[in-house]
Backbone as JSON, one array per atom type, in Angstrom:
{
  "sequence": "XXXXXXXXXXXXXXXXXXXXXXXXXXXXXXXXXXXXXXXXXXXXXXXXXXXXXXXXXXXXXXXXXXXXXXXXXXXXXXXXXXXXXXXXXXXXXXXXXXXXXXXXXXXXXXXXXXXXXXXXXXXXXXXXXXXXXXXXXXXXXXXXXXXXXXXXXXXXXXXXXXXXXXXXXXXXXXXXXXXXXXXXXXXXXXXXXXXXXXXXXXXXXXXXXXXXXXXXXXXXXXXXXXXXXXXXXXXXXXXXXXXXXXXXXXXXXXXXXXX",
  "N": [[0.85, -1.2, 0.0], [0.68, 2.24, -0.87], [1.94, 4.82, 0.83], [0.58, 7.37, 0.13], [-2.37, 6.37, 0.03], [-2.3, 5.25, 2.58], [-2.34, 6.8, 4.27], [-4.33, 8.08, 3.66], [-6.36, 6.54, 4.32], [-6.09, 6.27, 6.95], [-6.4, 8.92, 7.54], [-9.44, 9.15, 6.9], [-10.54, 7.61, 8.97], [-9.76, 8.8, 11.22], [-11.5, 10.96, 11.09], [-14.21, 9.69, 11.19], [-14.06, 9.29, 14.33], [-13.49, 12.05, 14.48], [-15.98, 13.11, 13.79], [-17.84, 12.31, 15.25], [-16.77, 13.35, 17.74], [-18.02, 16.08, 16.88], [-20.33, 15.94, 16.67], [-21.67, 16.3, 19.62], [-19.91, 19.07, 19.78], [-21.69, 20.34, 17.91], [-24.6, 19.72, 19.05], [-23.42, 21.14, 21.8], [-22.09, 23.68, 21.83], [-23.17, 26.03, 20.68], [-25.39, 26.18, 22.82], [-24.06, 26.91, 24.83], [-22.31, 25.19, 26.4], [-20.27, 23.04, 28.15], [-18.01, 20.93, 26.52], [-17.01, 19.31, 27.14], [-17.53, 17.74, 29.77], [-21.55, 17.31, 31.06], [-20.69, 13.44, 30.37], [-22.23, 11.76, 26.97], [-25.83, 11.51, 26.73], [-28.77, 10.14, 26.62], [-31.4, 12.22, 25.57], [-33.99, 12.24, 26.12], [-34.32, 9.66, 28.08], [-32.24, 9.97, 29.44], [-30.31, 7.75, 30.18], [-26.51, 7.31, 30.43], [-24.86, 6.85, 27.23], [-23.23, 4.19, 26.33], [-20.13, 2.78, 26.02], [-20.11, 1.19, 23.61], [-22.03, 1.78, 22.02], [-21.21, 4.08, 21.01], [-19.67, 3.94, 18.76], [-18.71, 5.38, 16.07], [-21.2, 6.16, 13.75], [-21.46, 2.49, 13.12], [-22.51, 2.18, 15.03], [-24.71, 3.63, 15.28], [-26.3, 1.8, 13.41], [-26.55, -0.33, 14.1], [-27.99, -0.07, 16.05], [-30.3, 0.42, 14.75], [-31.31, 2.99, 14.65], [-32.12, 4.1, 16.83], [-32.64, 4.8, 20.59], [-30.9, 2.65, 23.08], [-32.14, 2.19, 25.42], [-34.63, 3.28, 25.94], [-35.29, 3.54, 23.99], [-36.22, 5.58, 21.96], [-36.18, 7.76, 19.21], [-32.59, 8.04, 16.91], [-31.38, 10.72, 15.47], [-30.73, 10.46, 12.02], [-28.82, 12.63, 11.81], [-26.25, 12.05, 12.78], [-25.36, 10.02, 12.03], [-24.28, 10.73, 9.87], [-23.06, 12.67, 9.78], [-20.58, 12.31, 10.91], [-19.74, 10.58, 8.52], [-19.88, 12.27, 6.63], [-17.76, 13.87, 7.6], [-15.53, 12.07, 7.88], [-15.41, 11.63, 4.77], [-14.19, 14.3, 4.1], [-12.13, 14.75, 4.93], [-10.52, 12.59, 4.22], [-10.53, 13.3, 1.37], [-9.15, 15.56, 1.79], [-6.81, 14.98, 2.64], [-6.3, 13.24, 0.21], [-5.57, 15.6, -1.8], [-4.29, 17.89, -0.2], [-0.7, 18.74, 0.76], [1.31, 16.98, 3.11], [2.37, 18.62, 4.38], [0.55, 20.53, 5.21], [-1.69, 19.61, 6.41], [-2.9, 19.23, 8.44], [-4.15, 21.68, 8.76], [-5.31, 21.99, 6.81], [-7.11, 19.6, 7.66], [-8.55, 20.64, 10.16], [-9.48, 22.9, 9.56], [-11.97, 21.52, 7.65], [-13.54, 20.0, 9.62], [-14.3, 21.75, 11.22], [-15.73, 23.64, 9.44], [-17.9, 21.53, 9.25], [-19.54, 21.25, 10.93], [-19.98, 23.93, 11.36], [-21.27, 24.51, 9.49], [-23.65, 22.98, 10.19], [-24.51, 24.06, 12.37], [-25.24, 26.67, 11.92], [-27.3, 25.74, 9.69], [-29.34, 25.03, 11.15], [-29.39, 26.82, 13.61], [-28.97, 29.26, 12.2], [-26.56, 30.66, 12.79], [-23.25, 31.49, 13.72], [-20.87, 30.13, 15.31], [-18.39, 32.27, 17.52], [-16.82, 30.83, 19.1], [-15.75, 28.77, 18.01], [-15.66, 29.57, 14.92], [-12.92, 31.61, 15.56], [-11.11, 30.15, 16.78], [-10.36, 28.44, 14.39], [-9.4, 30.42, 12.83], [-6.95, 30.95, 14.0], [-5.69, 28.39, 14.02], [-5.78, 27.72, 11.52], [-4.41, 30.3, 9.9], [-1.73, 30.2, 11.73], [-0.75, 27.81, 11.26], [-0.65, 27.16, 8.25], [1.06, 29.71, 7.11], [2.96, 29.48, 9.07], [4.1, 27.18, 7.88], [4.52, 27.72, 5.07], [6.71, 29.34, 5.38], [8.55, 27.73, 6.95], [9.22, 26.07, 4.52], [10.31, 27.72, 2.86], [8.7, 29.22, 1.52], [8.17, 32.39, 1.7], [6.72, 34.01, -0.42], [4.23, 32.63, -0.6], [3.37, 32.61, 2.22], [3.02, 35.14, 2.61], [0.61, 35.86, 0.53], [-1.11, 33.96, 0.97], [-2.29, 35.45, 3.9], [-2.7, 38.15, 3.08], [-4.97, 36.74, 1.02], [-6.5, 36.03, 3.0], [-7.07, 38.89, 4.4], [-8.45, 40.24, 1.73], [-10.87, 38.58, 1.35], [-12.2, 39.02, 3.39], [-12.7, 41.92, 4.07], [-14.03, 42.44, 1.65], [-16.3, 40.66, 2.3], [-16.54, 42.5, 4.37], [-17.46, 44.48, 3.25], [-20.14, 43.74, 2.23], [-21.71, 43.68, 3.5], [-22.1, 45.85, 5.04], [-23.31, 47.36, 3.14], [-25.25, 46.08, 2.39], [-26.88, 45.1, 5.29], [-29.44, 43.04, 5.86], [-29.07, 41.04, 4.89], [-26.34, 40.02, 4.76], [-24.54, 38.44, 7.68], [-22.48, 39.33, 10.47], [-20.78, 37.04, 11.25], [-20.36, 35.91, 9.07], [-18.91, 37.23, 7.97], [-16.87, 36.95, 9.8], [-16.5, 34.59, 9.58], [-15.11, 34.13, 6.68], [-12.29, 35.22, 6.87], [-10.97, 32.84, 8.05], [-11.11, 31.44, 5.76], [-10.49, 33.15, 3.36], [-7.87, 32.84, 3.84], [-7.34, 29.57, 3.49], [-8.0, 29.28, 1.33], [-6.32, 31.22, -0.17], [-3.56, 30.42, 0.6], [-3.45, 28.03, -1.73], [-3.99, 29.15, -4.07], [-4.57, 32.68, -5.95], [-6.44, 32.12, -7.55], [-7.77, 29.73, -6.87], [-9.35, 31.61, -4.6], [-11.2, 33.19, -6.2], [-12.57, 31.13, -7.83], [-13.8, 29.97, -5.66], [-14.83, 31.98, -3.88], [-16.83, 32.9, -6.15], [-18.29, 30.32, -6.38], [-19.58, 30.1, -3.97], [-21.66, 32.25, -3.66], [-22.96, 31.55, -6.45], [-23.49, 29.12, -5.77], [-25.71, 29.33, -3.34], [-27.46, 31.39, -4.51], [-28.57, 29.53, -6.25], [-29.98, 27.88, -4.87], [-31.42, 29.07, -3.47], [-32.95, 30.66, -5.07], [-34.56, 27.88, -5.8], [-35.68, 26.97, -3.56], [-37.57, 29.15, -3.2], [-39.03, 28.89, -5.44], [-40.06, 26.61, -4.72], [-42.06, 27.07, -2.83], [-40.67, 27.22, -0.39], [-39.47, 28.93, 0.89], [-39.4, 32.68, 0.96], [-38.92, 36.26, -0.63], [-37.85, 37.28, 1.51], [-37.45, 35.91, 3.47], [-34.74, 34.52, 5.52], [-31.91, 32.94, 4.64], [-28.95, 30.76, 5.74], [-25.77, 31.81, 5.1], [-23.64, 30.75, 5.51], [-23.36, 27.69, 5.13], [-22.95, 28.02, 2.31], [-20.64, 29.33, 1.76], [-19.03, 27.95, 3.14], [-18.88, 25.42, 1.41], [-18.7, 26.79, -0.83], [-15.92, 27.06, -0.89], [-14.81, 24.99, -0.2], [-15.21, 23.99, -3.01], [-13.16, 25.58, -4.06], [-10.54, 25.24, -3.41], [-10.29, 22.67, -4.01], [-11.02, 22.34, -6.65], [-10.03, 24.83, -7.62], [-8.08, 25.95, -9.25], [-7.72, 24.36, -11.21], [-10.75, 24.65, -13.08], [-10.1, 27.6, -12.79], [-8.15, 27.58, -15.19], [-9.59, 26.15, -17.11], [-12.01, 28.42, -17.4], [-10.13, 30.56, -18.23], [-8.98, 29.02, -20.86], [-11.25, 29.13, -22.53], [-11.68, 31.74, -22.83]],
  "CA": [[0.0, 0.0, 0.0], [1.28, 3.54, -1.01], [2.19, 6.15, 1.53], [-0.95, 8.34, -0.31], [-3.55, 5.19, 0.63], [-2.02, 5.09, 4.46], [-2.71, 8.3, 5.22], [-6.02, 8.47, 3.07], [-7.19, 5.23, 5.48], [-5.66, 7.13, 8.34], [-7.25, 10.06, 8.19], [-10.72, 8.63, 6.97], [-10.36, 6.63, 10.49], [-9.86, 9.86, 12.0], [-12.75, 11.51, 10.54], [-14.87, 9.13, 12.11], [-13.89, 10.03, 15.41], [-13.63, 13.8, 15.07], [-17.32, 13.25, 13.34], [-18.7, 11.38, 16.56], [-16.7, 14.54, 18.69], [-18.13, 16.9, 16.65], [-21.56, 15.85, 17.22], [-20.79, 17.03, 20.74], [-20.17, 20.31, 19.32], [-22.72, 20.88, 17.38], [-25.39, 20.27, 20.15], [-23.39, 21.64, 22.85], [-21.21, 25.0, 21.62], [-24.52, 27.07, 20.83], [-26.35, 26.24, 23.76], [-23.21, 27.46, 25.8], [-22.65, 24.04, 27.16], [-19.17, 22.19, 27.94], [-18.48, 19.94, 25.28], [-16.22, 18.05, 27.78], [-18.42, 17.21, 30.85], [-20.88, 15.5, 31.01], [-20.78, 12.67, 28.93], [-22.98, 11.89, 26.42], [-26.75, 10.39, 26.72], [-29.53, 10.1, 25.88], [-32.03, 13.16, 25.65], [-35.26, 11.59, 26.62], [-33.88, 8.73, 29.44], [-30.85, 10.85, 30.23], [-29.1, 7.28, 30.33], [-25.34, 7.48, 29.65], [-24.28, 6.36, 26.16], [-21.93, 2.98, 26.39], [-18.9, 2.76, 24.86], [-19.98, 0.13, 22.45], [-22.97, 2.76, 21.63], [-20.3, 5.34, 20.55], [-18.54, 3.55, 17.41], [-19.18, 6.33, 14.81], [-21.44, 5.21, 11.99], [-21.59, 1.62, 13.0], [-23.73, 2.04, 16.35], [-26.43, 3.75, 14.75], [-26.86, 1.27, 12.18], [-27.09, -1.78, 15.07], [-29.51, 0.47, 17.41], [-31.43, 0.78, 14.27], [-31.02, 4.62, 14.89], [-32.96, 4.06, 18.57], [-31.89, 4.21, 22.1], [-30.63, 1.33, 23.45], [-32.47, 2.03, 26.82], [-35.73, 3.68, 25.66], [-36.48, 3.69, 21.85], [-36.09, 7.11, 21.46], [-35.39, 7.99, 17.61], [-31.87, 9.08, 17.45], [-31.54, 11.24, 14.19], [-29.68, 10.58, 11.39], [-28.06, 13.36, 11.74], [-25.13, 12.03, 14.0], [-23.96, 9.0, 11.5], [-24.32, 11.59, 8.46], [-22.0, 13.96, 9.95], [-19.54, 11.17, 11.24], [-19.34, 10.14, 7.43], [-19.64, 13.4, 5.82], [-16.17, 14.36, 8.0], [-14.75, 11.39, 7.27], [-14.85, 12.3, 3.52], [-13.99, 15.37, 3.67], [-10.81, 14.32, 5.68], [-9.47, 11.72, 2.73], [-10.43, 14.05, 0.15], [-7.87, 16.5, 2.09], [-5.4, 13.76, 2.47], [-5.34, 13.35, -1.24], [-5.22, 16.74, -2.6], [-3.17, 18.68, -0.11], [0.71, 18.0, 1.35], [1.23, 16.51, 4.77], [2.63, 19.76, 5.51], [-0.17, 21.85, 5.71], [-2.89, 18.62, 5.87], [-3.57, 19.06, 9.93], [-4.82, 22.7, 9.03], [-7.11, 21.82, 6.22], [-8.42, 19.02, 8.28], [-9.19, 21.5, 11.25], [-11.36, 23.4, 8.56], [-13.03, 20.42, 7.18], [-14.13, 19.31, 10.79], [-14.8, 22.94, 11.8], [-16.8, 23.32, 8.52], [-19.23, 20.9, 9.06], [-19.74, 21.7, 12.75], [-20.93, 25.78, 11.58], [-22.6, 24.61, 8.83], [-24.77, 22.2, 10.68], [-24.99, 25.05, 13.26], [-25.66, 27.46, 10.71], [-28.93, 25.67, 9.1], [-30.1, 24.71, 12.58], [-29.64, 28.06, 14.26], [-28.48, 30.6, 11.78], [-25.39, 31.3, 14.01], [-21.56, 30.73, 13.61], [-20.33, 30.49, 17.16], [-17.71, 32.7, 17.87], [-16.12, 29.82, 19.81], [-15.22, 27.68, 16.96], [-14.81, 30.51, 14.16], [-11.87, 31.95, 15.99], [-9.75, 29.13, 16.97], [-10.04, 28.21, 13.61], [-8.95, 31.25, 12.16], [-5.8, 30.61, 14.5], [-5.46, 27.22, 13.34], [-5.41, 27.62, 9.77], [-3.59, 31.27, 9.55], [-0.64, 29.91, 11.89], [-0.13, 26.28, 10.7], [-0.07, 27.74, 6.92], [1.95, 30.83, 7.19], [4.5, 29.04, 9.53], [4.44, 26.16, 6.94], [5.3, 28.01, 4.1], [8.18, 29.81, 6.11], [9.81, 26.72, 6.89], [9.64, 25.47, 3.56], [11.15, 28.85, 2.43], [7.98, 30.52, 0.43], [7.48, 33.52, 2.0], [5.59, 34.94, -1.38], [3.07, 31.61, -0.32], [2.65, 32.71, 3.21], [2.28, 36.8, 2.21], [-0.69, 35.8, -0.3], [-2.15, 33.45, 2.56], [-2.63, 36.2, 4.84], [-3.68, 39.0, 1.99], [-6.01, 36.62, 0.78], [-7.9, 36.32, 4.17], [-7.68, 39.79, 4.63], [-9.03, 40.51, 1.3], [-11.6, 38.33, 1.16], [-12.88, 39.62, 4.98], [-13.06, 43.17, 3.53], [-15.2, 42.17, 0.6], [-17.63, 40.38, 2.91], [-17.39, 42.96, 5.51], [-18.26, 45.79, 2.47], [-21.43, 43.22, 1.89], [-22.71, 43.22, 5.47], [-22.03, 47.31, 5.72], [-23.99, 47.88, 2.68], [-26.48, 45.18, 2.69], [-26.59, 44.36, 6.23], [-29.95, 42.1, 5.67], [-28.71, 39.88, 3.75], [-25.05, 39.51, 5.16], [-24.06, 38.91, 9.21], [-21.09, 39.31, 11.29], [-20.34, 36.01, 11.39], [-20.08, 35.45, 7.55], [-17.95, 38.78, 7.55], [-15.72, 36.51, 10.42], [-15.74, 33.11, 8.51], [-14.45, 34.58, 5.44], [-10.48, 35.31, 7.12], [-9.79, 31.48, 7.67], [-11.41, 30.91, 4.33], [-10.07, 33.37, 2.11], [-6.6, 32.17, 3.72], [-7.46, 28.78, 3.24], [-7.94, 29.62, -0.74], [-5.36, 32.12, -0.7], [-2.48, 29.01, 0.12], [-3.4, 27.09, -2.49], [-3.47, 30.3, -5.49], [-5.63, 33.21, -5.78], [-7.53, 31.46, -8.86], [-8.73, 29.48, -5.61], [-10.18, 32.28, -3.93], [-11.8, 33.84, -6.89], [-13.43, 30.3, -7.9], [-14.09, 29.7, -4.37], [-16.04, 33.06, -3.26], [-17.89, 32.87, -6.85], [-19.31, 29.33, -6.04], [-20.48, 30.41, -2.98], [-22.57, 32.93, -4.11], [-23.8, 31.02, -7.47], [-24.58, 27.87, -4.96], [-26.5, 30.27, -2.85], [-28.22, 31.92, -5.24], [-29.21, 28.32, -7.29], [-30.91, 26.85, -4.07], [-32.44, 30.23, -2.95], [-34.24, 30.63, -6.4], [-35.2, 26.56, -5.94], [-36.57, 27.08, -2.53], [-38.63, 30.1, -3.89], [-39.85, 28.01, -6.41], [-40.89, 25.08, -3.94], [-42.7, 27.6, -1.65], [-40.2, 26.62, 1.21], [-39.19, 30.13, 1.14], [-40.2, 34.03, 0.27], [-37.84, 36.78, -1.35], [-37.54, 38.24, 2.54], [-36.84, 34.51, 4.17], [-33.36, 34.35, 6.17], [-31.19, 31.62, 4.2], [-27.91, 30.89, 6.34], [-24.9, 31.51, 3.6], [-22.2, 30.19, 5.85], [-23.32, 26.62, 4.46], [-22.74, 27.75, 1.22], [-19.28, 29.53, 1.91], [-17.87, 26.67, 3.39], [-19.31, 24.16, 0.49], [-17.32, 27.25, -2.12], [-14.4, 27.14, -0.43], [-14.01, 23.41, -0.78], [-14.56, 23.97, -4.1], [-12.11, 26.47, -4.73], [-9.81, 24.3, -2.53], [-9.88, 21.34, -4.41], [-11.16, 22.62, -8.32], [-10.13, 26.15, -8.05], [-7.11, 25.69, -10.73], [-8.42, 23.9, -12.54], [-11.95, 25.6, -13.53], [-9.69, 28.45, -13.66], [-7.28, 27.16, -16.08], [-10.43, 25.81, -18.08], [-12.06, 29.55, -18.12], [-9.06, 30.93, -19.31], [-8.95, 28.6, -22.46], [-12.25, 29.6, -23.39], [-11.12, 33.16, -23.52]],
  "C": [[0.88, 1.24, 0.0], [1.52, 4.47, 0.66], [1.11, 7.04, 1.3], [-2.11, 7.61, 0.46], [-3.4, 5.72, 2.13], [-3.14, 6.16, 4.99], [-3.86, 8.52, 4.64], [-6.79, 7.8, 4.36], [-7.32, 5.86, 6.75], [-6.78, 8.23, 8.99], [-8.8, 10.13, 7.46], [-11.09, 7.89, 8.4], [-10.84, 8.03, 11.0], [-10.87, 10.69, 12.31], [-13.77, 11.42, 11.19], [-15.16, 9.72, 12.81], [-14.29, 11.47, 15.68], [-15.29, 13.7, 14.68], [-17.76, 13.3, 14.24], [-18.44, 12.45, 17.71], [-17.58, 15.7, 18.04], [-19.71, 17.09, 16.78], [-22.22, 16.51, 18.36], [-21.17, 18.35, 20.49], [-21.3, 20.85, 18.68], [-23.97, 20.96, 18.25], [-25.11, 21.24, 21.61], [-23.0, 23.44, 22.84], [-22.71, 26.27, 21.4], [-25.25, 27.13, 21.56], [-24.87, 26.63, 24.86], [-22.73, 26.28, 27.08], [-21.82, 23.01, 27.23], [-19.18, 20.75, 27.41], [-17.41, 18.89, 26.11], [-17.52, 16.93, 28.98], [-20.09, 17.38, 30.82], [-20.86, 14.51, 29.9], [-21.97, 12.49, 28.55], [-24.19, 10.86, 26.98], [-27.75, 10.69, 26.26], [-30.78, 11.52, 25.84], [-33.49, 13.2, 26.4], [-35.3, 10.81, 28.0], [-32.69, 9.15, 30.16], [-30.0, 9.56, 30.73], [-28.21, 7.29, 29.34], [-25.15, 6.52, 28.68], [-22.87, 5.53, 26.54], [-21.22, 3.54, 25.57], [-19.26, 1.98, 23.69], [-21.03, 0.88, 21.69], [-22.39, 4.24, 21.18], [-19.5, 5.1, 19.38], [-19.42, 4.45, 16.48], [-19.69, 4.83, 13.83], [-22.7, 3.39, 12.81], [-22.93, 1.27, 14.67], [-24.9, 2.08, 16.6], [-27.16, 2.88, 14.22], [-27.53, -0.12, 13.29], [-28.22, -1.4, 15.93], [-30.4, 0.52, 16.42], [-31.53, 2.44, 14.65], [-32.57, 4.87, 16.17], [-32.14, 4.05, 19.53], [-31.87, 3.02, 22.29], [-31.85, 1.04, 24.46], [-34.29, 2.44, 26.66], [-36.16, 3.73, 24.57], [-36.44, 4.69, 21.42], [-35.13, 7.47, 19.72], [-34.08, 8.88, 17.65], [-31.47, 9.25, 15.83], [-30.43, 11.11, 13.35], [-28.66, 11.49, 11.1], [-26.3, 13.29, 11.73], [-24.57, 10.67, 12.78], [-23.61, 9.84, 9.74], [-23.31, 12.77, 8.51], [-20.77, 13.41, 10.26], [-18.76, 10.91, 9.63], [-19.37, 11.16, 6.8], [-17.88, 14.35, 6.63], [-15.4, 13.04, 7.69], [-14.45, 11.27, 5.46], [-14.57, 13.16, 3.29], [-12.22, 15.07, 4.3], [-10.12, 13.05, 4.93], [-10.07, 12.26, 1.59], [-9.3, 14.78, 0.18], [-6.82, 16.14, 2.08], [-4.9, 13.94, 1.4], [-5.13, 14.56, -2.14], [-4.02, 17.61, -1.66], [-2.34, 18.0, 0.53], [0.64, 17.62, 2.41], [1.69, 18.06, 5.01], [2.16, 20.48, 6.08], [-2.04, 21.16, 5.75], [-3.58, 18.91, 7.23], [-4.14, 20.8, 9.93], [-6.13, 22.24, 8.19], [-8.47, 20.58, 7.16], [-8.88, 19.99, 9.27], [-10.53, 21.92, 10.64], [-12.05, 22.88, 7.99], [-14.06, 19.85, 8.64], [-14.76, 20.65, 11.55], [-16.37, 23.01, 10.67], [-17.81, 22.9, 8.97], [-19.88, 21.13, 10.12], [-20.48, 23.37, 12.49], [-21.21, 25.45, 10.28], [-24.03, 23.94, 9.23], [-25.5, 23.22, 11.58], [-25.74, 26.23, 12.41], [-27.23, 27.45, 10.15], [-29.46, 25.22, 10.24], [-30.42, 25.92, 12.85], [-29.78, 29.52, 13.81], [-27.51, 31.41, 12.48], [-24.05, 30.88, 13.38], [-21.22, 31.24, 14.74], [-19.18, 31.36, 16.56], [-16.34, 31.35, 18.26], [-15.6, 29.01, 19.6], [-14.48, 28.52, 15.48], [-13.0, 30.82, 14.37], [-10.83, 31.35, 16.24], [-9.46, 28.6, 15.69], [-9.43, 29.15, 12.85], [-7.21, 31.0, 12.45], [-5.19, 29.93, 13.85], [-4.47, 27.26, 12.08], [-4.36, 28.65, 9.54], [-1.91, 30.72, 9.96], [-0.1, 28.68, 11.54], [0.03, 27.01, 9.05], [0.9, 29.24, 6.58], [2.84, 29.99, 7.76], [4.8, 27.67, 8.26], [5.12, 26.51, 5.83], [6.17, 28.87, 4.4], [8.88, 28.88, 6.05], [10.13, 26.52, 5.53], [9.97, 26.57, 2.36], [10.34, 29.05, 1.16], [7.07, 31.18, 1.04], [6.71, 34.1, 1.06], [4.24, 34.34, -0.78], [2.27, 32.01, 1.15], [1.98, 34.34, 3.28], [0.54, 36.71, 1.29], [-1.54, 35.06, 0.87], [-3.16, 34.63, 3.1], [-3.28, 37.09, 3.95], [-4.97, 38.17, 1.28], [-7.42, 36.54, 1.63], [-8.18, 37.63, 4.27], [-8.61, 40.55, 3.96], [-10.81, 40.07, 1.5], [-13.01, 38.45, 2.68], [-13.54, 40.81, 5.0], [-14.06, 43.25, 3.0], [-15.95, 41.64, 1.26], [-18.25, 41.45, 4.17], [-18.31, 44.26, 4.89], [-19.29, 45.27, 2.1], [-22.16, 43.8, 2.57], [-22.82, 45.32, 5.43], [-23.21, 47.82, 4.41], [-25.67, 47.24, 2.43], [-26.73, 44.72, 3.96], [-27.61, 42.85, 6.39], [-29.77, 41.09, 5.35], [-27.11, 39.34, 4.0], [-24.78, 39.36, 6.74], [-22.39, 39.07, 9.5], [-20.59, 38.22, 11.03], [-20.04, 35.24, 9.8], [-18.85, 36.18, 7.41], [-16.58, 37.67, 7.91], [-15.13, 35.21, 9.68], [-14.88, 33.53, 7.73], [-13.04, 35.1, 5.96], [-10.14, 34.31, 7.19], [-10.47, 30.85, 6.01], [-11.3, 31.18, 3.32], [-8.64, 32.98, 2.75], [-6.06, 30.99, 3.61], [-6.96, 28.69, 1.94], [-6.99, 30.34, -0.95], [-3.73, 31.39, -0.81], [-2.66, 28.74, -1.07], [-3.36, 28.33, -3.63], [-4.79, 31.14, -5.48], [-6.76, 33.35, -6.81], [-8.48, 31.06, -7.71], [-9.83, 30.29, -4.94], [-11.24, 33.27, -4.86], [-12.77, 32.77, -7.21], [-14.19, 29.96, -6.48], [-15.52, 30.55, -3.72], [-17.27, 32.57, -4.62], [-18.64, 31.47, -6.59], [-19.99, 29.71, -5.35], [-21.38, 31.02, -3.32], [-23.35, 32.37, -5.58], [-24.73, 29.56, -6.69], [-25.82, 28.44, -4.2], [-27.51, 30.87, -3.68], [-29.41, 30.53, -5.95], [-30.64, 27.93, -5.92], [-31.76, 27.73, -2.75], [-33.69, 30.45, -3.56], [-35.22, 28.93, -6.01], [-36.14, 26.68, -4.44], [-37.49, 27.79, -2.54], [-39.86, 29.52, -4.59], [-40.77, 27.0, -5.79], [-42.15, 25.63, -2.83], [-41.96, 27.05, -0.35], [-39.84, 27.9, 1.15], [-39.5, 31.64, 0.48], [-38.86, 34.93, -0.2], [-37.55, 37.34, 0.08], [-37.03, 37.1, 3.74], [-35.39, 34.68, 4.54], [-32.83, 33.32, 5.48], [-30.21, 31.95, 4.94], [-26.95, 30.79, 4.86], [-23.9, 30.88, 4.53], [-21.94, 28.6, 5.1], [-22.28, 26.47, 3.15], [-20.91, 28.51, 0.86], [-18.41, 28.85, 2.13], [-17.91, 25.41, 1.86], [-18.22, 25.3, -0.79], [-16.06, 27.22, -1.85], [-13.9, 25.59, -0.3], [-13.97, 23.18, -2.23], [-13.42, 24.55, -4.62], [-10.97, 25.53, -4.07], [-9.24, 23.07, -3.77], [-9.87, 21.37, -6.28], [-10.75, 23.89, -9.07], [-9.13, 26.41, -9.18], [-7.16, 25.04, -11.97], [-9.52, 24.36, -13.4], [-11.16, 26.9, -13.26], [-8.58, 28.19, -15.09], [-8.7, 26.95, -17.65], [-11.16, 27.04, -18.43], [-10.85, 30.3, -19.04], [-8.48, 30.24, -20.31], [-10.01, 28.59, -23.36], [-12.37, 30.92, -23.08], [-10.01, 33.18, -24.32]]
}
């Protein structure tokens, strides 16, 4: 088995896990509510969740997605987010370097954690934003120092700051339609896109806003929503910024041969 595989397997394993912690997060961080103590249970019988009732994925599928102790429906939510971080965490494997792989996973596992929060609450904690901004800015800036490309870690940082500006000149002129907390995402996510080239962050932001737009109009259309309805965009910021991430050179390379 390759060295690429290992670490794909690896950090699909991992995924898991952080999925099954992040679960955690997602019910506890918006209700203001230590995601350490206590442990987890059940909502209805308030008994504690076994260990053998904690294997990401595979626990749900044996409870039949029920309590063990009471029957209580427990929502697919929790093995859908388990497996939606575990692909997003061997997608990251195989596109970016080990050197700078323990930031993108941060923001793949953060990601899904304030977008779930996001279409639940319409919120992006503070409390998760921020450490990620940390995260990502100082693991990729010091990364491309060591490996002696300062141009790589200068665009980093200018691309978060740009792309922070441009959302915070949304929010100042539209404020309806833009929050704070989009304004804040957008620094570890235009420096996310701004590593990898600033084709990235140009394909990146424009998804966002064409995904947004596609499944604003479609919800219009379905009567699930009105032209004055709240949609959360952080969803769709994080979902462009994996594109730009992973396609942004490429779909730019391919516009610029049909000009």
């Amino acid at each position: 088995m390759s060295v690429a595989a290992i670490v794909a397997v690896f950090s699909g394993v991992i995924g898991l896990i952080i999925g099954s912690f992040l679960n955690v997060v997602i019910w506890r961080v918006p209700r203001g509510e230590s995601i350490v103590t206590p442990p987890s249970a059940c909502p209805k019988c308030h008994h504690r969740l076994r260990a053998r009732d904690n294997i990401p994925v595979v626990s749900w599928l044996l409870l039949r997605g029920k309590c063990r102790d009471c029957g209580e429906p427990i929502s697919a939510r929790y093995p859908l987010v388990e497996l939606l971080t575990a692909v997003l965490f061997v997608v990251m494997s195989l596109l970016v370097p080990l050197a700078v792989l323990p930031a993108y996973l941060w923001l793949a596992g953060a990601g899904v954690a304030l977008a779930a929060i996001d279409i639940e609450l319409k919120r992006l904690p503070n409390a998760i934003v921020y450490p990620t901004a940390a995260v990502v800015g100082v693991w990729l800036v010091a990364a491309s120092l060591i490996q002696g490309e300062p141009g790589v870690a200068m665009r980093t940082v200018l691309a978060g700051v740009a792309l922070f500006a441009f959302y915070l000149l949304l929010a100042l002129v539209y404020p309806a339609g833009m929050g704070l907390g989009d304004v804040k995402l957008a620094f570890p996510l235009g420096m996310a896109l701004g590593w990898v080239a600033w084709s990235a962050v140009i394909v990146g932001t424009f998804a966002a806003f064409l995904l947004g737009a596609v499944v604003g109009v479609a919800m219009m259309a379905s009567k699930r929503a009105g032209r004055k309805s709240a949609i959360p965009f952080g969803p769709f910021m994080l979902l462009g910024a994996m594109i730009g991430i992973t396609l942004g050179e490429t779909v730019a390379e391919w516009y610029g041969s049909l000009l």
